XYZ file of C-alpha atoms in Angstrom:
517
model
C -9.704 -6.863 -34.989
C -10.138 -5.446 -31.111
C -7.852 -2.642 -30.875
C -5.959 -2.464 -27.006
C -4.357 0.559 -25.955
C -1.310 1.177 -23.636
C -1.430 4.814 -22.780
C 1.400 6.877 -20.876
C 0.758 7.760 -17.440
C 0.482 11.504 -15.895
C 2.649 12.873 -13.436
C 5.780 11.778 -12.306
C 4.782 7.838 -12.617
C 7.388 6.044 -14.027
C 5.348 2.345 -14.675
C 4.211 1.472 -17.874
C 1.133 -0.787 -18.579
C 2.759 -3.593 -20.722
C 6.179 -4.232 -21.825
C 7.641 -5.508 -25.072
C 7.529 -8.873 -23.536
C 3.918 -8.762 -22.508
C 2.896 -7.142 -25.996
C 3.582 -10.462 -27.652
C 1.769 -12.547 -25.766
C -1.480 -9.910 -25.781
C -0.875 -10.418 -29.518
C -1.290 -13.803 -29.167
C -4.381 -13.110 -27.655
C -5.705 -11.900 -30.651
C -5.626 -8.299 -30.189
C -4.069 -5.063 -31.941
C -2.100 -3.516 -29.783
C -1.149 0.408 -29.983
C 1.258 1.951 -27.376
C 0.940 6.037 -27.086
C 4.488 7.211 -28.107
C 6.709 7.281 -25.147
C 4.626 5.494 -22.846
C 7.449 3.156 -21.889
C 10.276 5.636 -22.167
C 10.266 6.208 -18.151
C 10.672 2.281 -17.697
C 13.751 2.069 -20.252
C 11.346 0.644 -22.846
C 11.769 2.760 -26.205
C 9.178 2.798 -28.678
C 11.479 1.370 -31.138
C 11.472 -2.288 -28.806
C 7.476 -2.069 -28.712
C 7.720 -1.803 -32.675
C 9.733 -5.014 -32.536
C 7.552 -6.976 -30.511
C 4.525 -6.210 -33.102
C 3.029 -3.034 -31.548
C 1.717 -0.016 -33.293
C 3.272 3.332 -32.135
C 0.206 5.844 -32.014
C -0.635 9.394 -30.440
C -2.448 9.412 -27.430
C -5.522 10.479 -28.985
C -5.519 7.149 -30.987
C -4.317 5.021 -27.590
C -7.244 6.438 -25.856
C -9.713 5.668 -28.335
C -8.714 2.018 -28.434
C -11.328 -0.755 -27.464
C -9.764 -1.922 -24.377
C -7.216 0.717 -22.712
C -4.521 -0.844 -20.311
C -3.268 1.717 -17.473
C -1.947 2.251 -14.192
C -3.022 4.836 -12.026
C -6.865 5.736 -11.724
C -8.120 8.123 -14.991
C -8.395 11.877 -14.458
C -11.768 13.393 -15.621
C -10.196 14.589 -19.088
C -8.941 11.191 -19.641
C -12.164 9.473 -19.116
C -13.602 11.922 -21.565
C -11.450 10.777 -24.444
C -12.909 6.930 -24.003
C -15.173 5.738 -26.631
C -18.676 4.356 -26.404
C -18.368 0.669 -24.994
C -14.909 0.984 -24.483
C -12.835 -0.979 -21.538
C -10.583 0.398 -18.865
C -8.265 -1.653 -17.163
C -6.528 -0.107 -14.234
C -5.625 0.475 -10.748
C -8.826 2.423 -9.341
C -9.132 1.665 -5.853
C -12.880 1.473 -5.565
C -13.321 1.279 -2.008
C -11.276 4.522 -1.560
C -12.673 6.688 -4.597
C -16.475 6.539 -4.331
C -16.547 9.542 -6.479
C -14.454 7.829 -9.329
C -16.705 4.827 -9.095
C -20.020 7.211 -9.456
C -18.048 8.847 -12.456
C -17.063 5.909 -13.956
C -21.036 4.531 -13.630
C -22.490 7.584 -15.542
C -20.569 6.436 -18.556
C -21.420 3.940 -21.469
C -17.998 2.026 -20.331
C -16.506 -0.824 -18.336
C -14.193 -0.528 -15.779
C -12.321 -3.330 -14.301
C -9.779 -2.767 -11.252
C -7.037 -5.128 -10.905
C -6.063 -3.929 -7.375
C -9.561 -5.622 -6.418
C -8.390 -9.033 -7.371
C -9.538 -11.488 -4.445
C -6.889 -13.291 -2.782
C -7.679 -16.770 -3.712
C -4.903 -19.398 -4.926
C -6.484 -18.925 -8.582
C -6.111 -15.223 -8.573
C -2.340 -15.186 -7.488
C -1.114 -14.407 -11.064
C -3.318 -11.552 -11.268
C -2.605 -9.931 -8.060
C -0.998 -6.818 -8.556
C -1.353 -5.517 -4.814
C 1.037 -8.153 -3.735
C 3.637 -7.453 -6.868
C 3.656 -4.070 -6.151
C 4.268 -4.781 -2.316
C 6.474 -6.906 -2.838
C 8.522 -4.270 -4.906
C 7.543 -1.856 -2.484
C 8.968 -3.535 0.647
C 12.389 -4.179 -1.102
C 12.863 -0.665 -2.068
C 11.766 0.815 1.249
C 14.629 -1.107 2.875
C 16.951 0.296 -0.087
C 16.009 3.759 0.667
C 16.513 3.272 4.314
C 19.660 2.329 4.069
C 20.594 5.132 1.724
C 19.381 7.990 4.234
C 20.292 5.875 7.297
C 24.198 6.238 6.093
C 25.401 3.539 8.250
C 26.362 -0.386 7.774
C 23.338 -2.316 7.996
C 25.567 -5.571 9.171
C 27.796 -5.756 11.839
C 31.349 -5.279 11.102
C 34.820 -5.904 13.100
C 37.395 -3.762 11.855
C 40.952 -2.722 12.915
C 39.779 1.062 13.894
C 36.919 -1.108 16.256
C 33.577 -2.729 15.976
C 30.536 -1.344 14.552
C 27.162 -2.906 15.763
C 24.397 -4.148 13.243
C 21.620 -2.134 12.696
C 18.203 -3.101 14.511
C 14.979 -3.041 12.121
C 11.116 -2.737 12.990
C 9.268 -3.948 10.219
C 5.342 -3.514 11.570
C 3.298 -5.709 9.758
C 4.399 -9.279 8.072
C 2.354 -9.186 4.537
C 3.967 -9.313 1.255
C 5.407 -6.016 1.819
C 6.310 -6.463 5.267
C 8.024 -9.998 4.539
C 10.190 -8.537 1.490
C 11.122 -6.116 3.649
C 12.074 -8.204 6.503
C 14.068 -10.549 3.808
C 15.992 -7.651 1.968
C 17.163 -5.853 5.556
C 18.192 -9.250 6.755
C 20.147 -10.296 3.739
C 21.830 -7.102 4.382
C 22.843 -8.357 7.692
C 20.745 -6.152 10.086
C 18.868 -7.507 12.988
C 15.292 -7.510 11.832
C 12.336 -7.661 14.091
C 8.392 -7.794 13.241
C 4.958 -7.489 14.478
C 1.588 -8.682 12.977
C -1.654 -9.238 14.477
C -1.483 -12.707 12.694
C 0.165 -15.403 14.557
C 0.349 -17.572 11.768
C 3.353 -15.550 10.151
C 5.551 -15.859 12.841
C 7.272 -19.342 10.790
C 7.386 -16.822 7.980
C 9.167 -14.081 9.831
C 11.702 -16.586 11.240
C 12.295 -18.391 7.852
C 13.443 -15.474 6.189
C 15.977 -14.189 9.138
C 13.862 -11.785 11.329
C 12.474 -12.191 14.876
C 8.487 -12.378 15.652
C 7.278 -9.956 18.587
C 3.887 -11.465 19.473
C 1.468 -9.159 20.733
C 0.161 -11.128 23.673
C -3.504 -10.413 23.903
C -6.627 -13.071 23.758
C -7.882 -12.538 20.562
C -7.399 -14.275 17.585
C -6.792 -12.349 14.062
C -8.497 -14.612 11.185
C -8.877 -12.813 7.752
C -11.816 -14.151 5.709
C -10.760 -12.391 2.427
C -6.942 -12.605 2.536
C -6.534 -8.778 3.122
C -5.999 -7.440 6.826
C -8.732 -6.512 9.283
C -9.059 -3.598 11.868
C -7.489 -5.079 15.349
C -9.055 -4.761 18.790
C -8.484 -2.033 21.528
C -7.044 -4.716 23.580
C -4.430 -5.543 20.652
C -3.750 -1.769 19.781
C -3.029 -0.932 23.497
C -0.509 -3.941 24.178
C 1.191 -3.083 19.921
C 1.408 0.672 21.160
C 3.722 -0.764 24.085
C 5.806 -2.634 22.171
C 6.007 0.170 19.179
C 6.976 2.383 21.730
C 9.716 0.265 23.395
C 11.324 -0.812 19.940
C 11.149 2.891 18.769
C 13.793 3.870 21.636
C 15.919 0.830 20.885
C 15.910 0.361 17.003
C 17.151 2.392 14.125
C 15.198 1.993 11.657
C 11.113 1.514 11.387
C 9.438 0.608 8.363
C 5.345 0.242 8.495
C 3.514 -1.522 6.144
C -0.140 -1.734 8.076
C -2.937 -1.074 5.306
C -6.947 -1.982 5.730
C -8.641 -1.886 2.337
C -11.146 0.716 2.510
C -10.358 2.368 5.212
C -7.486 4.884 6.665
C -4.014 3.402 7.446
C -4.108 2.514 11.109
C -1.713 4.775 13.518
C 0.960 2.953 14.570
C 3.928 5.095 15.725
C 3.107 7.986 17.553
C 4.699 11.513 17.660
C 6.032 10.536 21.154
C 7.615 7.426 19.959
C 9.434 9.293 16.781
C 10.708 11.429 19.455
C 12.254 8.801 21.612
C 13.905 7.685 18.747
C 18.211 8.202 18.284
C 18.871 11.263 15.805
C 19.787 9.320 12.374
C 17.181 7.242 12.722
C 14.826 6.490 9.708
C 11.125 5.614 9.285
C 9.400 4.620 5.963
C 5.766 4.757 6.111
C 4.315 2.648 3.360
C 1.139 3.828 4.198
C 1.645 7.708 3.744
C -0.626 7.413 0.854
C -3.406 6.444 2.843
C -3.288 8.399 5.863
C -0.122 7.222 7.081
C 1.161 4.704 10.215
C 3.519 7.421 11.853
C 2.411 10.913 12.781
C 4.246 13.370 11.171
C 4.627 11.591 7.767
C 3.811 13.498 4.483
C 2.899 11.621 1.622
C 5.427 11.743 -1.025
C 7.495 13.921 1.333
C 10.846 13.388 2.998
C 10.273 15.188 6.854
C 13.118 15.516 9.356
C 11.946 15.794 13.003
C 13.302 18.444 15.272
C 15.353 15.509 16.746
C 17.157 14.626 13.556
C 14.845 11.272 12.599
C 14.038 10.921 8.901
C 10.420 9.909 8.054
C 9.991 8.925 4.249
C 6.661 8.848 3.179
C 6.821 8.124 -0.456
C 4.222 6.819 -2.539
C 6.284 5.776 -5.754
C 8.261 2.812 -4.186
C 7.071 0.643 -6.851
C 8.112 3.262 -9.691
C 11.551 3.524 -8.336
C 12.238 0.319 -9.774
C 10.071 1.197 -13.087
C 11.597 -1.755 -15.447
C 10.815 -4.747 -12.880
C 7.777 -3.233 -11.465
C 6.325 -2.905 -15.473
C 7.003 -6.070 -16.320
C 5.343 -7.499 -12.949
C 2.376 -5.370 -13.641
C 2.160 -6.021 -17.247
C 2.190 -9.886 -16.248
C -0.346 -9.523 -13.642
C -2.508 -7.393 -16.661
C -1.978 -10.297 -19.328
C -3.125 -12.861 -16.909
C -6.399 -11.451 -16.590
C -6.832 -10.714 -20.121
C -5.929 -14.314 -20.848
C -9.051 -15.029 -18.448
C -11.206 -12.530 -20.298
C -10.248 -13.837 -23.809
C -10.931 -17.662 -23.799
C -11.166 -17.864 -27.352
C -7.948 -15.787 -28.085
C -9.799 -13.967 -30.560
C -9.633 -9.984 -28.765
C -13.244 -10.640 -27.287
C -13.653 -9.749 -23.830
C -16.156 -12.334 -22.226
C -17.076 -11.342 -18.554
C -18.453 -14.020 -16.567
C -20.128 -12.938 -13.919
C -20.322 -16.523 -12.522
C -16.368 -16.484 -12.217
C -15.814 -14.662 -8.568
C -12.348 -13.204 -10.037
C -14.255 -11.377 -12.632
C -17.057 -10.525 -10.688
C -14.634 -9.213 -8.200
C -12.718 -6.742 -10.309
C -15.580 -5.305 -12.116
C -16.548 -1.734 -11.035
C -19.040 -1.162 -13.774
C -20.355 -2.965 -16.981
C -21.710 -1.415 -19.880
C -22.643 2.069 -17.619
C -24.208 -0.096 -14.985
C -22.505 0.180 -11.720
C -21.530 -3.495 -10.071
C -19.383 -2.281 -7.171
C -18.978 -3.593 -4.230
C -18.976 -7.064 -5.715
C -20.470 -10.003 -3.299
C -17.863 -10.913 -0.035
C -15.419 -13.784 -1.312
C -14.528 -16.407 1.459
C -10.843 -17.042 0.933
C -9.988 -18.496 4.286
C -12.085 -21.461 6.310
C -12.829 -20.909 9.818
C -10.562 -22.010 12.235
C -11.047 -25.153 13.721
C -13.249 -25.577 16.750
C -11.093 -26.534 19.833
C -12.393 -29.872 21.112
C -12.246 -30.750 24.667
C -8.830 -32.369 25.915
C -9.359 -36.105 26.215
C -8.169 -37.848 29.400
C -4.572 -39.371 28.986
C -4.776 -43.225 29.670
C -1.641 -45.670 29.454
C -3.270 -46.813 26.833
C -3.613 -43.824 24.468
C 0.307 -43.965 23.720
C 1.126 -44.498 19.997
C 1.887 -48.388 20.873
C -1.448 -49.405 19.669
C -3.108 -49.861 23.629
C -0.479 -52.462 24.783
C 0.640 -49.572 27.046
C 4.298 -49.640 28.548
C 3.888 -53.255 30.188
C 2.931 -54.515 26.758
C 5.552 -53.280 24.786
C 8.205 -54.595 27.478
C 6.675 -57.779 26.813
C 7.254 -57.423 22.823
C 10.648 -56.412 23.194
C 11.382 -59.174 25.220
C 9.995 -61.490 22.795
C 11.872 -60.407 19.785
C 15.367 -60.326 21.824
C 14.520 -64.069 22.979
C 13.541 -64.597 19.144
C 16.961 -62.838 17.604
C 18.792 -65.208 19.877
C 17.169 -68.391 19.217
C 17.560 -67.418 15.109
C 21.197 -67.307 15.460
C 21.695 -70.180 17.742
C 20.627 -72.264 15.003
C 21.291 -70.634 11.684
C 24.745 -70.580 9.884
C 27.240 -68.275 10.945
C 26.894 -65.665 7.762
C 23.537 -65.530 7.936
C 23.306 -65.159 11.727
C 25.625 -61.987 11.150
C 23.642 -60.601 8.698
C 20.272 -61.301 10.422
C 21.709 -59.077 13.436
C 22.555 -56.595 11.442
C 18.978 -56.446 9.558
C 17.050 -56.189 13.029
C 19.375 -53.606 13.991
C 18.779 -51.365 11.012
C 15.182 -51.928 11.012
C 14.829 -50.706 14.570
C 17.272 -47.914 14.218
C 15.792 -46.841 11.178
C 11.945 -47.169 12.525
C 12.763 -44.777 15.587
C 14.836 -42.335 13.381
C 12.208 -42.127 10.730
C 9.118 -42.436 12.916
C 10.694 -39.424 14.827
C 10.961 -37.274 11.653
C 8.549 -34.706 10.959
C 6.433 -34.921 7.752
C 7.723 -31.024 6.493
C 11.564 -32.742 6.915
C 10.683 -35.692 4.926
C 11.816 -34.339 1.367
C 14.985 -33.157 2.673
C 15.362 -37.018 4.432
C 14.845 -38.645 1.271
C 17.859 -36.591 -0.312
C 19.925 -37.456 2.493
C 19.179 -41.333 2.058
C 21.383 -41.154 -1.382
C 24.229 -42.549 0.788
C 22.335 -45.374 1.915
C 21.326 -45.992 -1.635
C 25.055 -45.970 -2.666
C 25.663 -48.731 -0.203
C 23.055 -50.677 -1.864
C 23.673 -50.178 -5.102
C 27.595 -51.279 -4.341
C 26.409 -54.185 -2.442
C 24.044 -55.159 -5.253
C 26.913 -54.998 -7.676
C 28.960 -57.274 -5.691
C 25.882 -59.805 -5.799
C 25.382 -59.739 -9.205
C 28.262 -61.571 -10.402
C 26.630 -64.552 -8.702
C 26.392 -68.160 -10.182
C 22.297 -68.251 -9.314
C 20.105 -66.664 -11.893
C 17.565 -65.682 -9.076
C 20.556 -63.926 -7.069
C 21.411 -61.966 -10.192
C 17.752 -60.761 -11.365
C 17.008 -59.540 -7.645
C 20.493 -57.806 -7.763
C 19.727 -56.299 -11.063
C 16.367 -55.103 -9.693
C 18.000 -53.834 -6.557
C 20.685 -51.728 -8.650
C 18.143 -50.256 -10.845
C 15.540 -49.081 -8.054
C 18.656 -47.791 -5.813
C 19.839 -45.805 -8.838
C 16.788 -44.393 -9.423
C 16.573 -43.341 -5.854
C 19.612 -41.602 -6.097
C 18.986 -39.594 -9.340
C 15.691 -38.782 -7.547
C 16.886 -37.691 -4.251
C 19.630 -35.687 -6.105
C 17.162 -34.100 -8.437
C 15.038 -32.872 -5.405
C 17.885 -31.438 -3.747
C 19.052 -29.360 -6.640
C 15.154 -28.057 -6.694
C 15.366 -27.198 -2.920
C 18.598 -25.629 -3.342
C 17.472 -23.385 -6.102
C 14.550 -22.253 -4.196
C 17.106 -20.558 -1.491
C 19.840 -19.410 -3.851
C 20.053 -15.946 -4.933
C 18.039 -15.475 -7.968
C 17.277 -18.900 -8.454
C 14.041 -20.964 -9.141
C 12.634 -24.664 -8.623
C 12.154 -24.575 -12.280
C 15.349 -23.813 -13.343
């Protein structure tokens, strides 16, 4: 049976590559799971919990001697020396930033998979460890900023006076940025955000932030799902916005990273100097050079004017239990892809874009970098606008005059029917026509994105149909009874369906809710 080892992380790392919950699923894939003693202690996962899940607690040497080794951070030379011939290592290797590590791996008869090289495609989202960790880091950045800020985030009106809300600027609206925006907004702060991609404006607004658009002619378009370097024109205008905002806001959180390159410098020393004493900056890119001038990776720095700059690089590790669970799930999903037979045998298929992208070394052969992955379609070309003519409206080419004629004919027919029809039929027919007209204009003006909420609102109308049909179902006419029964059945289905949709929608937006509840 293939042995899969979970090793303890060196240094101050608090996360672990597998949790007791994911161990059970790893066993179902056909692996024998070995866990290094105390590997999960810093994440509040004791050895006993792993044993209860079916794992075996072993020494460090035995864990590293496994056929497949799982860890979080890049291995050291001493750790690599413990790997067996033909072993497979799965970890965050950052191959684009560590060419020397890639060369070292290629000199060994092993296979190395970089979990942080998963392509940004829909099928690979469940394995995207960068997004999982960025989500946690963005939330934790706000928690750290709030701790250092030492004041309310939300506005307060008290007997002693009014306290204004904190103002937060988030640079970058990727996964980490959106998590930070949502956390700061939920705490009551006024949140502003910048990002070179204009399409994220709606996402920022949907979670309570204000999108600060950088007005330049260029359009940012990523073809691999990751951030791209911006132009000089964009950088110049963005720098002006950062300088303006730095003098006004209380907290700045920067998240800008470009894979394989040093982090772009967004906040200058002059911007920091213009901030109010007691302001806080969280530089989430400090580990890759930093977005903020003066930030130090892993350190807390206080400037002469009293601004606190946090360059913590272990933000996900400050929520170790949840970070380990998400990381372990990402690895589990990758191993499900690699073990199609659920027999513990890894099968690397280079025809699969995901497997090809994460493979840095295969059996001692260097396979990095992988072929580029196209994950975003090119923006549609702008077609020249057609001249607007009276017949190009949504009237089917009739124009305003034709519409007027049709409306006049319709009114005449309505009066004609009412003139010859019996009294009850005339009243019902008038109500029907008015309902059709009003319904057409009301429903026709609703955007497609709101059709699902609209269906929930129609529960009231369906309720009226049910009541009316139940009144008619007592009729002595068999045909009326059948039609009434069908109306009751269909309207009832619509009511229950509407409430089910509404419940799912509310679960999506409720705290801790899920659309699958």
